[in-house]
Amino acid sequence: MQQTDNVGISGRIRYLRSIKGEREVDISTVLEISPAHYCHLEQGKTKITVDVLHKACIYYDVTAEYILFGIKRKKGNILGKLDGFPEVVIRRLLKILSCLLFMEINETEVKDSAMYKILMGGLMEMTPVDADSAIPSVLEYEKNRRNVSENTMIKELGLSRFVWTSIMKNEPIKNIEIPLRIQSQYGYGLDFLINNKIKDNMFLESQLSKETFKRQQEILHTFEQIIKMQSKDI
């Protein structure tokens, strides 16, 4: 499991605020915390919580991975084509692309990957687009997919029964280690877990690269035509 660094997080939060040209008190209002709490975040004296991280990602339009670990991912050709579309449309288009890529796939390794389960395994459909976090849906999905008990999941993730119940009731998640444990255990990206966003298309890019050049061109041409049709409907 990746370990968070309060000093690194505080530096990135401070940097994001500086390029916005905002005062500390203004950002504390955006994040719905007290000015003192925000000051401690910038000083690295307190850990960032999941709900505060979620609000910061939305306000600054950055990923959870960037704030937590300083990781920046360049958009590939696929997601670059979807700039400006609402999340609900992006999900629909990525599902269509996944169908073009994976209808006849038989690789166990691919089918066990988190992105395959999101796009083709039904997880995306059971996660409401307007949900702040995908965590409750992920836990329910993994429990049902593997046909295991709640107690098994609780033990795997090192949670208490109280914390598990509060998560499944969609109550705000505070402890940043919870999405990190889920990521470590089941492989889901932090931006999906924390922000309910599908922004990392490395998986789709890598699968596309396995096709012949001719097949790649066919898939991308079909996908671009679908995007153009979708644009007319918005």
PDB file of C-alpha atoms in Angstrom:
ATOM      1  CA  MET A   1       0.000   0.000   0.000  1.00  0.00           C
ATOM      2  CA  GLN A   2       1.317   3.442  -0.904  1.00  0.00           C
ATOM      3  CA  GLN A   3       2.142   5.681   2.049  1.00  0.00           C
ATOM      4  CA  THR A   4       1.003   9.301   2.132  1.00  0.00           C
ATOM      5  CA  ASP A   5       3.421  12.080   2.982  1.00  0.00           C
ATOM      6  CA  ASN A   6       1.849  15.004   4.832  1.00  0.00           C
ATOM      7  CA  VAL A   7       4.661  17.364   3.839  1.00  0.00           C
ATOM      8  CA  GLY A   8       4.311  16.521   0.143  1.00  0.00           C
ATOM      9  CA  ILE A   9       0.537  16.839   0.269  1.00  0.00           C
ATOM     10  CA  SER A  10       0.727  20.178   2.080  1.00  0.00           C
ATOM     11  CA  GLY A  11       3.158  21.519  -0.521  1.00  0.00           C
ATOM     12  CA  ARG A  12       0.897  20.560  -3.411  1.00  0.00           C
ATOM     13  CA  ILE A  13      -2.175  22.022  -1.716  1.00  0.00           C
ATOM     14  CA  ARG A  14      -0.265  25.242  -1.087  1.00  0.00           C
ATOM     15  CA  TYR A  15       0.910  25.307  -4.705  1.00  0.00           C
ATOM     16  CA  LEU A  16      -2.605  24.764  -6.080  1.00  0.00           C
ATOM     17  CA  ARG A  17      -3.921  27.602  -3.934  1.00  0.00           C
ATOM     18  CA  SER A  18      -1.109  29.913  -5.049  1.00  0.00           C
ATOM     19  CA  ILE A  19      -1.761  29.424  -8.760  1.00  0.00           C
ATOM     20  CA  LYS A  20      -5.437  30.141  -8.109  1.00  0.00           C
ATOM     21  CA  GLY A  21      -4.439  33.312  -6.275  1.00  0.00           C
ATOM     22  CA  GLU A  22      -6.775  32.509  -3.388  1.00  0.00           C
ATOM     23  CA  ARG A  23      -6.425  33.254   0.311  1.00  0.00           C
ATOM     24  CA  GLU A  24      -6.348  30.427   2.870  1.00  0.00           C
ATOM     25  CA  VAL A  25      -9.701  31.500   4.264  1.00  0.00           C
ATOM     26  CA  ASP A  26     -11.279  31.331   0.790  1.00  0.00           C
ATOM     27  CA  ILE A  27     -10.100  27.749   0.238  1.00  0.00           C
ATOM     28  CA  SER A  28     -11.207  26.690   3.710  1.00  0.00           C
ATOM     29  CA  THR A  29     -14.720  27.798   2.730  1.00  0.00           C
ATOM     30  CA  VAL A  30     -14.536  25.797  -0.518  1.00  0.00           C
ATOM     31  CA  LEU A  31     -13.373  22.699   1.370  1.00  0.00           C
ATOM     32  CA  GLU A  32     -15.962  23.265   4.120  1.00  0.00           C
ATOM     33  CA  ILE A  33     -13.445  23.183   6.956  1.00  0.00           C
ATOM     34  CA  SER A  34     -12.334  25.798   9.453  1.00  0.00           C
ATOM     35  CA  PRO A  35      -9.507  28.228   8.570  1.00  0.00           C
ATOM     36  CA  ALA A  36      -7.442  26.699  11.392  1.00  0.00           C
ATOM     37  CA  HIS A  37      -7.945  23.194   9.982  1.00  0.00           C
ATOM     38  CA  TYR A  38      -6.911  24.382   6.533  1.00  0.00           C
ATOM     39  CA  CYS A  39      -3.852  26.134   7.941  1.00  0.00           C
ATOM     40  CA  HIS A  40      -2.789  22.858   9.577  1.00  0.00           C
ATOM     41  CA  LEU A  41      -3.238  21.068   6.233  1.00  0.00           C
ATOM     42  CA  GLU A  42      -0.914  23.507   4.474  1.00  0.00           C
ATOM     43  CA  GLN A  43       1.605  23.153   7.284  1.00  0.00           C
ATOM     44  CA  GLY A  44       1.495  19.355   7.124  1.00  0.00           C
ATOM     45  CA  LYS A  45       0.334  19.146  10.741  1.00  0.00           C
ATOM     46  CA  THR A  46      -2.827  17.173   9.976  1.00  0.00           C
ATOM     47  CA  LYS A  47      -3.752  14.427   7.526  1.00  0.00           C
ATOM     48  CA  ILE A  48      -6.045  15.172   4.629  1.00  0.00           C
ATOM     49  CA  THR A  49      -9.376  13.358   4.817  1.00  0.00           C
ATOM     50  CA  VAL A  50     -11.174  11.686   1.915  1.00  0.00           C
ATOM     51  CA  ASP A  51     -14.028  14.205   1.857  1.00  0.00           C
ATOM     52  CA  VAL A  52     -11.624  17.189   1.840  1.00  0.00           C
ATOM     53  CA  LEU A  53      -9.507  15.527  -0.862  1.00  0.00           C
ATOM     54  CA  HIS A  54     -12.616  14.974  -2.989  1.00  0.00           C
ATOM     55  CA  LYS A  55     -13.595  18.659  -2.752  1.00  0.00           C
ATOM     56  CA  ALA A  56     -10.039  19.786  -3.529  1.00  0.00           C
ATOM     57  CA  CYS A  57      -9.879  17.579  -6.640  1.00  0.00           C
ATOM     58  CA  ILE A  58     -13.120  19.067  -7.938  1.00  0.00           C
ATOM     59  CA  TYR A  59     -12.142  22.671  -7.203  1.00  0.00           C
ATOM     60  CA  TYR A  60      -8.653  22.438  -8.723  1.00  0.00           C
ATOM     61  CA  ASP A  61      -9.610  19.926 -11.450  1.00  0.00           C
ATOM     62  CA  VAL A  62      -6.777  17.569 -10.537  1.00  0.00           C
ATOM     63  CA  THR A  63      -6.640  13.879  -9.694  1.00  0.00           C
ATOM     64  CA  ALA A  64      -6.437  12.358  -6.232  1.00  0.00           C
ATOM     65  CA  GLU A  65      -3.131  10.771  -7.278  1.00  0.00           C
ATOM     66  CA  TYR A  66      -1.647  14.205  -7.898  1.00  0.00           C
ATOM     67  CA  ILE A  67      -2.581  15.668  -4.514  1.00  0.00           C
ATOM     68  CA  LEU A  68      -1.599  12.530  -2.592  1.00  0.00           C
ATOM     69  CA  PHE A  69       1.550  11.496  -4.452  1.00  0.00           C
ATOM     70  CA  GLY A  70       2.398  14.194  -7.007  1.00  0.00           C
ATOM     71  CA  ILE A  71       1.679  11.814  -9.898  1.00  0.00           C
ATOM     72  CA  LYS A  72       0.651  13.519 -13.122  1.00  0.00           C
ATOM     73  CA  ARG A  73      -0.700  11.401 -15.964  1.00  0.00           C
ATOM     74  CA  LYS A  74      -0.812  12.679 -19.497  1.00  0.00           C
ATOM     75  CA  LYS A  75      -4.049  12.100 -21.323  1.00  0.00           C
ATOM     76  CA  GLY A  76      -3.712   9.479 -24.039  1.00  0.00           C
ATOM     77  CA  ASN A  77      -5.264   9.700 -27.470  1.00  0.00           C
ATOM     78  CA  ILE A  78      -8.513   8.139 -26.287  1.00  0.00           C
ATOM     79  CA  LEU A  79      -9.429  10.405 -23.383  1.00  0.00           C
ATOM     80  CA  GLY A  80      -8.055  13.382 -25.253  1.00  0.00           C
ATOM     81  CA  LYS A  81     -10.910  12.908 -27.713  1.00  0.00           C
ATOM     82  CA  LEU A  82     -13.431  13.133 -24.860  1.00  0.00           C
ATOM     83  CA  ASP A  83     -12.418  16.528 -23.463  1.00  0.00           C
ATOM     84  CA  GLY A  84     -15.450  18.654 -22.659  1.00  0.00           C
ATOM     85  CA  PHE A  85     -17.944  15.803 -22.442  1.00  0.00           C
ATOM     86  CA  PRO A  86     -19.855  15.326 -19.172  1.00  0.00           C
ATOM     87  CA  GLU A  87     -18.930  12.306 -17.064  1.00  0.00           C
ATOM     88  CA  VAL A  88     -22.097  10.402 -17.968  1.00  0.00           C
ATOM     89  CA  VAL A  89     -21.256  10.701 -21.682  1.00  0.00           C
ATOM     90  CA  ILE A  90     -17.601   9.775 -21.137  1.00  0.00           C
ATOM     91  CA  ARG A  91     -18.720   6.585 -19.392  1.00  0.00           C
ATOM     92  CA  ARG A  92     -21.087   5.713 -22.215  1.00  0.00           C
ATOM     93  CA  LEU A  93     -18.423   6.273 -24.871  1.00  0.00           C
ATOM     94  CA  LEU A  94     -15.770   4.300 -22.973  1.00  0.00           C
ATOM     95  CA  LYS A  95     -18.212   1.421 -22.587  1.00  0.00           C
ATOM     96  CA  ILE A  96     -18.779   1.419 -26.342  1.00  0.00           C
ATOM     97  CA  LEU A  97     -15.024   1.476 -26.972  1.00  0.00           C
ATOM     98  CA  SER A  98     -14.582  -1.391 -24.508  1.00  0.00           C
ATOM     99  CA  CYS A  99     -17.164  -3.428 -26.394  1.00  0.00           C
ATOM    100  CA  LEU A 100     -15.218  -2.861 -29.619  1.00  0.00           C
ATOM    101  CA  LEU A 101     -12.024  -4.026 -27.924  1.00  0.00           C
ATOM    102  CA  PHE A 102     -13.142  -6.838 -25.638  1.00  0.00           C
ATOM    103  CA  MET A 103     -16.144  -8.632 -27.126  1.00  0.00           C
ATOM    104  CA  GLU A 104     -14.072 -11.719 -27.978  1.00  0.00           C
ATOM    105  CA  ILE A 105     -11.361 -11.517 -25.351  1.00  0.00           C
ATOM    106  CA  ASN A 106     -10.485 -14.658 -23.385  1.00  0.00           C
ATOM    107  CA  GLU A 107      -7.476 -13.500 -21.345  1.00  0.00           C
ATOM    108  CA  THR A 108      -8.012 -14.202 -17.641  1.00  0.00           C
ATOM    109  CA  GLU A 109      -5.465 -11.566 -16.651  1.00  0.00           C
ATOM    110  CA  VAL A 110      -7.351  -8.847 -18.501  1.00  0.00           C
ATOM    111  CA  LYS A 111     -10.734  -9.948 -17.166  1.00  0.00           C
ATOM    112  CA  ASP A 112      -9.391  -9.794 -13.604  1.00  0.00           C
ATOM    113  CA  SER A 113      -8.104  -6.240 -14.009  1.00  0.00           C
ATOM    114  CA  ALA A 114      -9.897  -3.399 -12.257  1.00  0.00           C
ATOM    115  CA  MET A 115     -10.525  -1.408 -15.448  1.00  0.00           C
ATOM    116  CA  TYR A 116     -12.058  -4.405 -17.186  1.00  0.00           C
ATOM    117  CA  LYS A 117     -14.394  -4.932 -14.222  1.00  0.00           C
ATOM    118  CA  ILE A 118     -15.375  -1.259 -14.324  1.00  0.00           C
ATOM    119  CA  LEU A 119     -15.987  -1.063 -18.059  1.00  0.00           C
ATOM    120  CA  MET A 120     -17.204  -4.556 -18.915  1.00  0.00           C
ATOM    121  CA  GLY A 121     -17.993  -6.271 -15.616  1.00  0.00           C
ATOM    122  CA  GLY A 122     -20.981  -4.108 -14.755  1.00  0.00           C
ATOM    123  CA  LEU A 123     -19.381  -2.035 -11.996  1.00  0.00           C
ATOM    124  CA  MET A 124     -19.733   1.196 -13.939  1.00  0.00           C
ATOM    125  CA  GLU A 125     -23.460   0.600 -14.387  1.00  0.00           C
ATOM    126  CA  MET A 126     -24.065  -0.037 -10.687  1.00  0.00           C
ATOM    127  CA  THR A 127     -22.124   3.076  -9.610  1.00  0.00           C
ATOM    128  CA  PRO A 128     -24.340   6.187  -9.843  1.00  0.00           C
ATOM    129  CA  VAL A 129     -22.692   8.865 -11.979  1.00  0.00           C
ATOM    130  CA  ASP A 130     -23.594  11.526  -9.422  1.00  0.00           C
ATOM    131  CA  ALA A 131     -22.145   9.590  -6.451  1.00  0.00           C
ATOM    132  CA  ASP A 132     -19.272  11.425  -4.744  1.00  0.00           C
ATOM    133  CA  SER A 133     -17.308   8.198  -4.297  1.00  0.00           C
ATOM    134  CA  ALA A 134     -17.322   4.781  -5.968  1.00  0.00           C
ATOM    135  CA  ILE A 135     -16.131   3.045  -2.795  1.00  0.00           C
ATOM    136  CA  PRO A 136     -19.507   1.624  -1.595  1.00  0.00           C
ATOM    137  CA  SER A 137     -20.253   0.274  -5.087  1.00  0.00           C
ATOM    138  CA  VAL A 138     -16.778  -1.256  -5.377  1.00  0.00           C
ATOM    139  CA  LEU A 139     -17.095  -3.058  -2.044  1.00  0.00           C
ATOM    140  CA  GLU A 140     -20.566  -4.379  -2.865  1.00  0.00           C
ATOM    141  CA  TYR A 141     -19.411  -5.448  -6.329  1.00  0.00           C
ATOM    142  CA  GLU A 142     -16.317  -7.279  -5.060  1.00  0.00           C
ATOM    143  CA  LYS A 143     -18.331  -9.023  -2.344  1.00  0.00           C
ATOM    144  CA  ASN A 144     -20.923 -10.281  -4.831  1.00  0.00           C
ATOM    145  CA  ARG A 145     -18.442 -11.076  -7.614  1.00  0.00           C
ATOM    146  CA  ARG A 146     -16.391 -13.331  -5.371  1.00  0.00           C
ATOM    147  CA  ASN A 147     -19.389 -14.511  -3.370  1.00  0.00           C
ATOM    148  CA  VAL A 148     -17.746 -13.779  -0.019  1.00  0.00           C
ATOM    149  CA  SER A 149     -19.193 -12.514   3.252  1.00  0.00           C
ATOM    150  CA  GLU A 150     -18.952  -9.006   4.655  1.00  0.00           C
ATOM    151  CA  ASN A 151     -16.756 -10.431   7.408  1.00  0.00           C
ATOM    152  CA  THR A 152     -14.267 -11.652   4.809  1.00  0.00           C
ATOM    153  CA  MET A 153     -14.112  -8.202   3.201  1.00  0.00           C
ATOM    154  CA  ILE A 154     -13.766  -6.501   6.575  1.00  0.00           C
ATOM    155  CA  LYS A 155     -10.872  -8.777   7.472  1.00  0.00           C
ATOM    156  CA  GLU A 156      -9.168  -8.299   4.084  1.00  0.00           C
ATOM    157  CA  LEU A 157      -9.279  -4.526   4.426  1.00  0.00           C
ATOM    158  CA  GLY A 158      -8.575  -4.353   8.152  1.00  0.00           C
ATOM    159  CA  LEU A 159     -11.755  -2.389   8.872  1.00  0.00           C
ATOM    160  CA  SER A 160     -14.016  -2.401  11.871  1.00  0.00           C
ATOM    161  CA  ARG A 161     -17.656  -3.425  11.509  1.00  0.00           C
ATOM    162  CA  PHE A 162     -18.652   0.147  12.390  1.00  0.00           C
ATOM    163  CA  VAL A 163     -16.511   1.649   9.608  1.00  0.00           C
ATOM    164  CA  TRP A 164     -17.762  -0.912   7.066  1.00  0.00           C
ATOM    165  CA  THR A 165     -21.388  -0.148   7.931  1.00  0.00           C
ATOM    166  CA  SER A 166     -20.870   3.617   7.697  1.00  0.00           C
ATOM    167  CA  ILE A 167     -19.224   3.249   4.266  1.00  0.00           C
ATOM    168  CA  MET A 168     -22.053   1.083   2.955  1.00  0.00           C
ATOM    169  CA  LYS A 169     -24.550   3.686   4.205  1.00  0.00           C
ATOM    170  CA  ASN A 170     -22.758   6.266   2.036  1.00  0.00           C
ATOM    171  CA  GLU A 171     -21.652   8.272   5.052  1.00  0.00           C
ATOM    172  CA  PRO A 172     -18.636  10.577   4.503  1.00  0.00           C
ATOM    173  CA  ILE A 173     -15.306   8.741   4.641  1.00  0.00           C
ATOM    174  CA  LYS A 174     -12.622  10.471   6.669  1.00  0.00           C
ATOM    175  CA  ASN A 175      -9.682   8.071   6.868  1.00  0.00           C
ATOM    176  CA  ILE A 176      -7.506   8.412   3.745  1.00  0.00           C
ATOM    177  CA  GLU A 177      -6.094   4.929   4.364  1.00  0.00           C
ATOM    178  CA  ILE A 178      -9.428   3.324   3.421  1.00  0.00           C
ATOM    179  CA  PRO A 179      -9.244   4.044  -0.350  1.00  0.00           C
ATOM    180  CA  LEU A 180      -5.517   3.246  -0.240  1.00  0.00           C
ATOM    181  CA  ARG A 181      -6.258  -0.176   1.263  1.00  0.00           C
ATOM    182  CA  ILE A 182      -8.976  -0.836  -1.328  1.00  0.00           C
ATOM    183  CA  GLN A 183      -6.593   0.171  -4.108  1.00  0.00           C
ATOM    184  CA  SER A 184      -3.900  -2.121  -2.740  1.00  0.00           C
ATOM    185  CA  GLN A 185      -6.280  -5.066  -2.251  1.00  0.00           C
ATOM    186  CA  TYR A 186      -8.374  -4.873  -5.442  1.00  0.00           C
ATOM    187  CA  GLY A 187      -6.422  -2.667  -7.845  1.00  0.00           C
ATOM    188  CA  TYR A 188      -8.884   0.170  -8.473  1.00  0.00           C
ATOM    189  CA  GLY A 189      -7.500   3.634  -9.247  1.00  0.00           C
ATOM    190  CA  LEU A 190      -7.763   6.335  -6.604  1.00  0.00           C
ATOM    191  CA  ASP A 191      -9.546   8.776  -8.887  1.00  0.00           C
ATOM    192  CA  PHE A 192     -12.331   6.247  -9.425  1.00  0.00           C
ATOM    193  CA  LEU A 193     -12.532   5.302  -5.751  1.00  0.00           C
ATOM    194  CA  ILE A 194     -12.420   8.840  -4.337  1.00  0.00           C
ATOM    195  CA  ASN A 195     -13.912  10.986  -7.107  1.00  0.00           C
ATOM    196  CA  ASN A 196     -15.961   8.462  -9.097  1.00  0.00           C
ATOM    197  CA  LYS A 197     -14.149   9.538 -12.266  1.00  0.00           C
ATOM    198  CA  ILE A 198     -12.723   7.383 -15.036  1.00  0.00           C
ATOM    199  CA  LYS A 199      -9.700   9.370 -16.153  1.00  0.00           C
ATOM    200  CA  ASP A 200      -6.905   6.840 -16.535  1.00  0.00           C
ATOM    201  CA  ASN A 201      -7.066   5.286 -20.003  1.00  0.00           C
ATOM    202  CA  MET A 202      -3.665   3.573 -19.913  1.00  0.00           C
ATOM    203  CA  PHE A 203      -5.502   0.257 -19.787  1.00  0.00           C
ATOM    204  CA  LEU A 204      -7.479   0.947 -22.967  1.00  0.00           C
ATOM    205  CA  GLU A 205      -4.419   2.357 -24.736  1.00  0.00           C
ATOM    206  CA  SER A 206      -2.382  -0.759 -23.899  1.00  0.00           C
ATOM    207  CA  GLN A 207      -5.142  -3.081 -25.099  1.00  0.00           C
ATOM    208  CA  LEU A 208      -5.537  -1.123 -28.323  1.00  0.00           C
ATOM    209  CA  SER A 209      -1.779  -1.401 -28.948  1.00  0.00           C
ATOM    210  CA  LYS A 210      -2.074  -5.211 -28.986  1.00  0.00           C
ATOM    211  CA  GLU A 211      -4.279  -5.082 -32.082  1.00  0.00           C
ATOM    212  CA  THR A 212      -2.890  -5.051 -35.611  1.00  0.00           C
ATOM    213  CA  PHE A 213      -2.369  -1.596 -37.098  1.00  0.00           C
ATOM    214  CA  LYS A 214      -5.311  -2.124 -39.447  1.00  0.00           C
ATOM    215  CA  ARG A 215      -7.580  -3.196 -36.598  1.00  0.00           C
ATOM    216  CA  GLN A 216      -6.446  -0.202 -34.504  1.00  0.00           C
ATOM    217  CA  GLN A 217      -7.404   2.142 -37.312  1.00  0.00           C
ATOM    218  CA  GLU A 218     -10.793   0.447 -37.713  1.00  0.00           C
ATOM    219  CA  ILE A 219     -11.563   0.718 -33.986  1.00  0.00           C
ATOM    220  CA  LEU A 220     -10.463   4.349 -33.712  1.00  0.00           C
ATOM    221  CA  HIS A 221     -12.353   5.325 -36.871  1.00  0.00           C
ATOM    222  CA  THR A 222     -15.535   3.694 -35.547  1.00  0.00           C
ATOM    223  CA  PHE A 223     -15.020   5.320 -32.152  1.00  0.00           C
ATOM    224  CA  GLU A 224     -14.515   8.774 -33.687  1.00  0.00           C
ATOM    225  CA  GLN A 225     -17.725   8.398 -35.687  1.00  0.00           C
ATOM    226  CA  ILE A 226     -19.600   7.483 -32.497  1.00  0.00           C
ATOM    227  CA  ILE A 227     -18.116  10.534 -30.738  1.00  0.00           C
ATOM    228  CA  LYS A 228     -19.314  12.786 -33.561  1.00  0.00           C
ATOM    229  CA  MET A 229     -22.808  11.307 -33.327  1.00  0.00           C
ATOM    230  CA  GLN A 230     -22.799  11.816 -29.570  1.00  0.00           C
ATOM    231  CA  SER A 231     -21.699  15.450 -29.996  1.00  0.00           C
ATOM    232  CA  LYS A 232     -24.798  16.152 -32.079  1.00  0.00           C
ATOM    233  CA  ASP A 233     -27.031  14.836 -29.268  1.00  0.00           C
ATOM    234  CA  ILE A 234     -25.585  17.105 -26.562  1.00  0.00           C
TER     235      ILE A 234
END
